[in-house]
PDB file of C-alpha atoms in Angstrom:
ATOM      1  CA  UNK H   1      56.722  64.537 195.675  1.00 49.00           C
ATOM      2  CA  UNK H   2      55.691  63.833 191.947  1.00 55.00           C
ATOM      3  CA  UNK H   3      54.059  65.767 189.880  1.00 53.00           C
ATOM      4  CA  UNK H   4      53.135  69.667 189.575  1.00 54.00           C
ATOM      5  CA  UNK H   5      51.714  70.823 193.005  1.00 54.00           C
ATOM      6  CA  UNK H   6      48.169  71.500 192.838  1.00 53.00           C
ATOM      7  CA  UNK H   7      45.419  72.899 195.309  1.00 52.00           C
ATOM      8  CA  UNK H   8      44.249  69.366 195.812  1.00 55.00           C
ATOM      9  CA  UNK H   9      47.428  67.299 195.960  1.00 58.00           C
ATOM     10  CA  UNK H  10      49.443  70.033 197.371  1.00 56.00           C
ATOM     11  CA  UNK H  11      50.700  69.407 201.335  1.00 57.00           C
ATOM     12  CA  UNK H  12      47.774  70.696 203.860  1.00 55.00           C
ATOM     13  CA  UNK H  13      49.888  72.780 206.937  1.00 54.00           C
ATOM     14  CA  UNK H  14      46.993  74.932 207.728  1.00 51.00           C
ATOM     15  CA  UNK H  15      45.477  71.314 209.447  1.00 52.00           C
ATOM     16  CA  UNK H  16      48.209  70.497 212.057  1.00 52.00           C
ATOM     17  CA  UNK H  17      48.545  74.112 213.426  1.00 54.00           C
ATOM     18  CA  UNK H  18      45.670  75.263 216.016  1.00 57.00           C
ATOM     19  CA  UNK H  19      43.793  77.980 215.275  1.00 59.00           C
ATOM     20  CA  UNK H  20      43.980  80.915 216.178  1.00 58.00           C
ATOM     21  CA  UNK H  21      42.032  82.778 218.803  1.00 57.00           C
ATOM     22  CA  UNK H  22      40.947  86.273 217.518  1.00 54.00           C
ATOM     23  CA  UNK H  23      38.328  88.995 219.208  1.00 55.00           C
ATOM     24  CA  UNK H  24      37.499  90.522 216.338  1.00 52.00           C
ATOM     25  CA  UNK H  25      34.214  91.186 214.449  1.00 53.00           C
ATOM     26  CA  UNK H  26      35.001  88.382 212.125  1.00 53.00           C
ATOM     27  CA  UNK H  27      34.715  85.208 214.313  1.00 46.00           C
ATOM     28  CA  UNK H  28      32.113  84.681 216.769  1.00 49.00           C
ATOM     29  CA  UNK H  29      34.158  82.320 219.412  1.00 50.00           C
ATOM     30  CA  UNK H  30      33.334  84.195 222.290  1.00 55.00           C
ATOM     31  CA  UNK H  31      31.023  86.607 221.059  1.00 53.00           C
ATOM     32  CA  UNK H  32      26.886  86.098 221.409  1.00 54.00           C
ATOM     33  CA  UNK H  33      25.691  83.110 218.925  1.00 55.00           C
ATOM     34  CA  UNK H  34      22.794  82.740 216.878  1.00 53.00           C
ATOM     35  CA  UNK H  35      20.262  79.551 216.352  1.00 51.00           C
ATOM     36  CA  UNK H  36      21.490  78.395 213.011  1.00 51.00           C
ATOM     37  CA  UNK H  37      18.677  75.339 213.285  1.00 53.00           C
ATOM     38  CA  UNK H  38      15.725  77.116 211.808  1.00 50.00           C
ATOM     39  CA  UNK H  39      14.555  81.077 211.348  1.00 51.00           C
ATOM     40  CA  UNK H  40      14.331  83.168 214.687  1.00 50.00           C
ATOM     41  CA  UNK H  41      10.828  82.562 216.329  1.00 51.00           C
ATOM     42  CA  UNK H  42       8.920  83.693 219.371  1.00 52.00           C
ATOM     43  CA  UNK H  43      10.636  81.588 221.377  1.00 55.00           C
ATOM     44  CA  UNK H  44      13.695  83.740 221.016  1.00 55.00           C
ATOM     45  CA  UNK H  45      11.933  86.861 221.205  1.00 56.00           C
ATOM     46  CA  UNK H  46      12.185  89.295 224.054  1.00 59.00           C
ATOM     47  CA  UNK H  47      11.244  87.545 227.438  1.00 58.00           C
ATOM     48  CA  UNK H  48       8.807  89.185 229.614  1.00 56.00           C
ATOM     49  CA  UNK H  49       9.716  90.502 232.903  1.00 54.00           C
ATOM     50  CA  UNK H  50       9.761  87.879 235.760  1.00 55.00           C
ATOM     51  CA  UNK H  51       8.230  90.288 238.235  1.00 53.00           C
ATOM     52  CA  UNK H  52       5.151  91.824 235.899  1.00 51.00           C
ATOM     53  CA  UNK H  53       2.273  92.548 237.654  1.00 52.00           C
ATOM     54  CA  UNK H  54       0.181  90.678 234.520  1.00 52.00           C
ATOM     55  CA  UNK H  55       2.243  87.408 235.018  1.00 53.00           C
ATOM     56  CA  UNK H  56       2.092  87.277 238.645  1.00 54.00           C
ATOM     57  CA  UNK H  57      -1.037  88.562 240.131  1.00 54.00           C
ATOM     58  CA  UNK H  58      -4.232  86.528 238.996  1.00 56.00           C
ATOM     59  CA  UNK H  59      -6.951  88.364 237.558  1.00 54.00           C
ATOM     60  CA  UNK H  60      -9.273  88.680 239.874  1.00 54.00           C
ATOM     61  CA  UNK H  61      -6.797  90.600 242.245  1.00 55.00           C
ATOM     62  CA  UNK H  62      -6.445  92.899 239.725  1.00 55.00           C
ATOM     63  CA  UNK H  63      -9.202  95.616 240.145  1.00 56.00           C
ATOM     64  CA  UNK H  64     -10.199  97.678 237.858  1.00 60.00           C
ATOM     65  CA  UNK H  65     -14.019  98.957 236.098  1.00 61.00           C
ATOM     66  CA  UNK H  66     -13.800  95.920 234.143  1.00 60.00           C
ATOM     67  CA  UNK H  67     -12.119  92.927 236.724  1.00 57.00           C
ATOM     68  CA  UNK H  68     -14.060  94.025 240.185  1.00 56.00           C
ATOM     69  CA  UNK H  69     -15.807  91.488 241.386  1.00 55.00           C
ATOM     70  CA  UNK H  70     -19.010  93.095 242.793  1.00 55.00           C
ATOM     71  CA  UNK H  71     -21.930  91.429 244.567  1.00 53.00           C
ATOM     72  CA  UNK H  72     -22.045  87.780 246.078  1.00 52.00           C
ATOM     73  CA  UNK H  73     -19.224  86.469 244.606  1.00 54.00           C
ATOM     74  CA  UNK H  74     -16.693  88.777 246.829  1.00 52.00           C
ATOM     75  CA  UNK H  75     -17.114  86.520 249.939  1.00 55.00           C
ATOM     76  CA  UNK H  76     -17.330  83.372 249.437  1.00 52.00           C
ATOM     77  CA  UNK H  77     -15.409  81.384 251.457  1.00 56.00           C
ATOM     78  CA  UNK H  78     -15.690  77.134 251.225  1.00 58.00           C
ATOM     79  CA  UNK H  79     -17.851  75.218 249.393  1.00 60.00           C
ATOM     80  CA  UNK H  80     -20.416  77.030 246.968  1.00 59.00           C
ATOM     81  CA  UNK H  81     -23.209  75.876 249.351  1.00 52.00           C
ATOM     82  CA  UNK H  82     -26.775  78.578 249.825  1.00 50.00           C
ATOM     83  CA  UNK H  83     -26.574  79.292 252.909  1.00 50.00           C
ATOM     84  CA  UNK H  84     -25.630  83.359 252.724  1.00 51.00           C
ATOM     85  CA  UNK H  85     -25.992  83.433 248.374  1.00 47.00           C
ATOM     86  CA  UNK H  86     -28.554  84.603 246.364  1.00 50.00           C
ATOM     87  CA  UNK H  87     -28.716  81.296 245.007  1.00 49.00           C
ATOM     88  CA  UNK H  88     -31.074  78.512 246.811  1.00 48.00           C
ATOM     89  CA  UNK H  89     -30.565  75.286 247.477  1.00 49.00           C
ATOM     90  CA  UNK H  90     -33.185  72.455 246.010  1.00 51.00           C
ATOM     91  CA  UNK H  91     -34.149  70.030 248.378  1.00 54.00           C
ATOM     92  CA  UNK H  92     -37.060  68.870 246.367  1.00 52.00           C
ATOM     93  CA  UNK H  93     -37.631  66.521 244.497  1.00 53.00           C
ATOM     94  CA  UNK H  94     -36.409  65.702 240.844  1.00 52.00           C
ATOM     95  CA  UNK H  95     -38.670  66.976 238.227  1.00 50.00           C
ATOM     96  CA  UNK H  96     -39.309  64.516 235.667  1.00 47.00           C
ATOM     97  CA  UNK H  97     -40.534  65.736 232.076  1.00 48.00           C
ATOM     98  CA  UNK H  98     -42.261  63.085 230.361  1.00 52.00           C
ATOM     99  CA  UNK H  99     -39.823  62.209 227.622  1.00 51.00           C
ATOM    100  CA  UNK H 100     -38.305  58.167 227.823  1.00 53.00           C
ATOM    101  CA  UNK H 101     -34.608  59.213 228.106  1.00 54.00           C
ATOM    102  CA  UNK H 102     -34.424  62.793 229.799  1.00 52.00           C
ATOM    103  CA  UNK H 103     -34.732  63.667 233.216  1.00 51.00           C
ATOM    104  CA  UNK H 104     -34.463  67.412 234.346  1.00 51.00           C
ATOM    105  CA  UNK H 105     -33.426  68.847 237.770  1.00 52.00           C
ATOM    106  CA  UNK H 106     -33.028  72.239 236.961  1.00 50.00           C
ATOM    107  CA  UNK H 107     -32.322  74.366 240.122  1.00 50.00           C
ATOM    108  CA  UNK H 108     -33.618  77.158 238.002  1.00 53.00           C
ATOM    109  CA  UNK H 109     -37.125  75.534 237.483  1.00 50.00           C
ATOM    110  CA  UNK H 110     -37.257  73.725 241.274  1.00 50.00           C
ATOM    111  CA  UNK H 111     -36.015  76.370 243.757  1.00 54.00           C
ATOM    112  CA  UNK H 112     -37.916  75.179 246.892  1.00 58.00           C
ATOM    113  CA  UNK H 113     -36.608  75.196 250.535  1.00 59.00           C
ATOM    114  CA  UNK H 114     -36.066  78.108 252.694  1.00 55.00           C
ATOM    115  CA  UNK H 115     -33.897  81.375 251.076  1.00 59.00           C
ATOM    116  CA  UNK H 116     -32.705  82.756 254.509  1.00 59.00           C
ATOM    117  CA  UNK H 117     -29.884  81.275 256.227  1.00 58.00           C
ATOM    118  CA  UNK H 118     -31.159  78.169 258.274  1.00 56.00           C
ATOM    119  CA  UNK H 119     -28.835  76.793 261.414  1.00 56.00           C
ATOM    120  CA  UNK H 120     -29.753  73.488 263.046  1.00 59.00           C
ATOM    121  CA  UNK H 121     -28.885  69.567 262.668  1.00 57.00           C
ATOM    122  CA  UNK H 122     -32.100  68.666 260.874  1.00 56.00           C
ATOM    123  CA  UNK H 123     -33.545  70.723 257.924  1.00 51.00           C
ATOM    124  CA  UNK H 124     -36.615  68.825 256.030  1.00 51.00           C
ATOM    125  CA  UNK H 125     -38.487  71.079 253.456  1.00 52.00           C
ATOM    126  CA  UNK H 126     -40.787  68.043 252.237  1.00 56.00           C
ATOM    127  CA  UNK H 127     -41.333  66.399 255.375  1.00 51.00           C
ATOM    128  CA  UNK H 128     -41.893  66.479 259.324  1.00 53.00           C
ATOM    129  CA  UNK H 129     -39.149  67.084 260.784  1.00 52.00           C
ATOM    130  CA  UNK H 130     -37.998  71.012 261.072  1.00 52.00           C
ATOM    131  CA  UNK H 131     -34.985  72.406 262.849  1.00 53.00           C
ATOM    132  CA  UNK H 132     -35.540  73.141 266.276  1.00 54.00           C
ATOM    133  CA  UNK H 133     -33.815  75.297 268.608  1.00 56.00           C
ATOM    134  CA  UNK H 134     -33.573  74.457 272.264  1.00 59.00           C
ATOM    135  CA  UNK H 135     -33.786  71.629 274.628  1.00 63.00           C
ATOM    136  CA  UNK H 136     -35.824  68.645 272.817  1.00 60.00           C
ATOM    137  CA  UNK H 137     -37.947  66.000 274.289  1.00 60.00           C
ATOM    138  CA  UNK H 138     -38.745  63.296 272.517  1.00 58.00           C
ATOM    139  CA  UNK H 139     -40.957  60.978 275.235  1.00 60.00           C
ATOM    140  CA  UNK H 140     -44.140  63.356 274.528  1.00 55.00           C
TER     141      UNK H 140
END
């Protein structure tokens, strides 16, 4: 070599030799790692449970004074139809207000037709026909 030795022109040994596997507190090799992409955020928070009650029961199956579901809306099974609610279906007709570009049909304002449960294949509030129960004869 010429010349004094220095720290940058010296010969580098430390780069041909592996390195050295330690366990202590110094290195972190096999010890738990941190995000070094950005500051720690929710995401690496604590996790919730897997098997909470909050994160896998809905709701509504949750009873309580403030999530019981009292009244109607405990049975209803299918399509929100009137037939056993306390709200009525409108088979009437729509009620126009006399305005160019609005038309209303409200069942709040129109609630006409029957309010008891009604079984048959022909139901007509505005008209002649009515359900009928029994044998029918339609030559008379």
């Amino acid at each position: 070599m010429f010349g004094p030795k220095t720290a940058a022109l010296g010969p580098k040994t430390a780069a041909f030799r592996p390195k050295p596997i330690a366990f202590g507190p110094e290195t972190i090799a096999f010890g738990p790692k941190t995000a070094v992409f950005g500051p720690k955020t929710a995401a690496f928070g604590p996790k919730i449970a897997v098997f909470s009650p909050k994160t896998t029961v809905p709701k509504t199956a949750m009873f309580g004074p403030k999530t019981a579901a009292m009244g109607p809306k405990t049975a209803v099974f299918g399509p929100k139809t009137a037939t056993f609610g306390t709200k009525t279906a409108v088979f009437g007709p729509k009620i126009t207000v006399f305005s160019p570009k609005i038309t209303v049909f409200s069942p709040k304002i129109a609630t006409f037709g029957p309010k008891t449960a009604t079984f048959g294949p022909k139901i007509a509030t505005f008209g002649p026909q009515i359900a009928t129960f029994g044998p029918q004869n339609r030559h008379i």
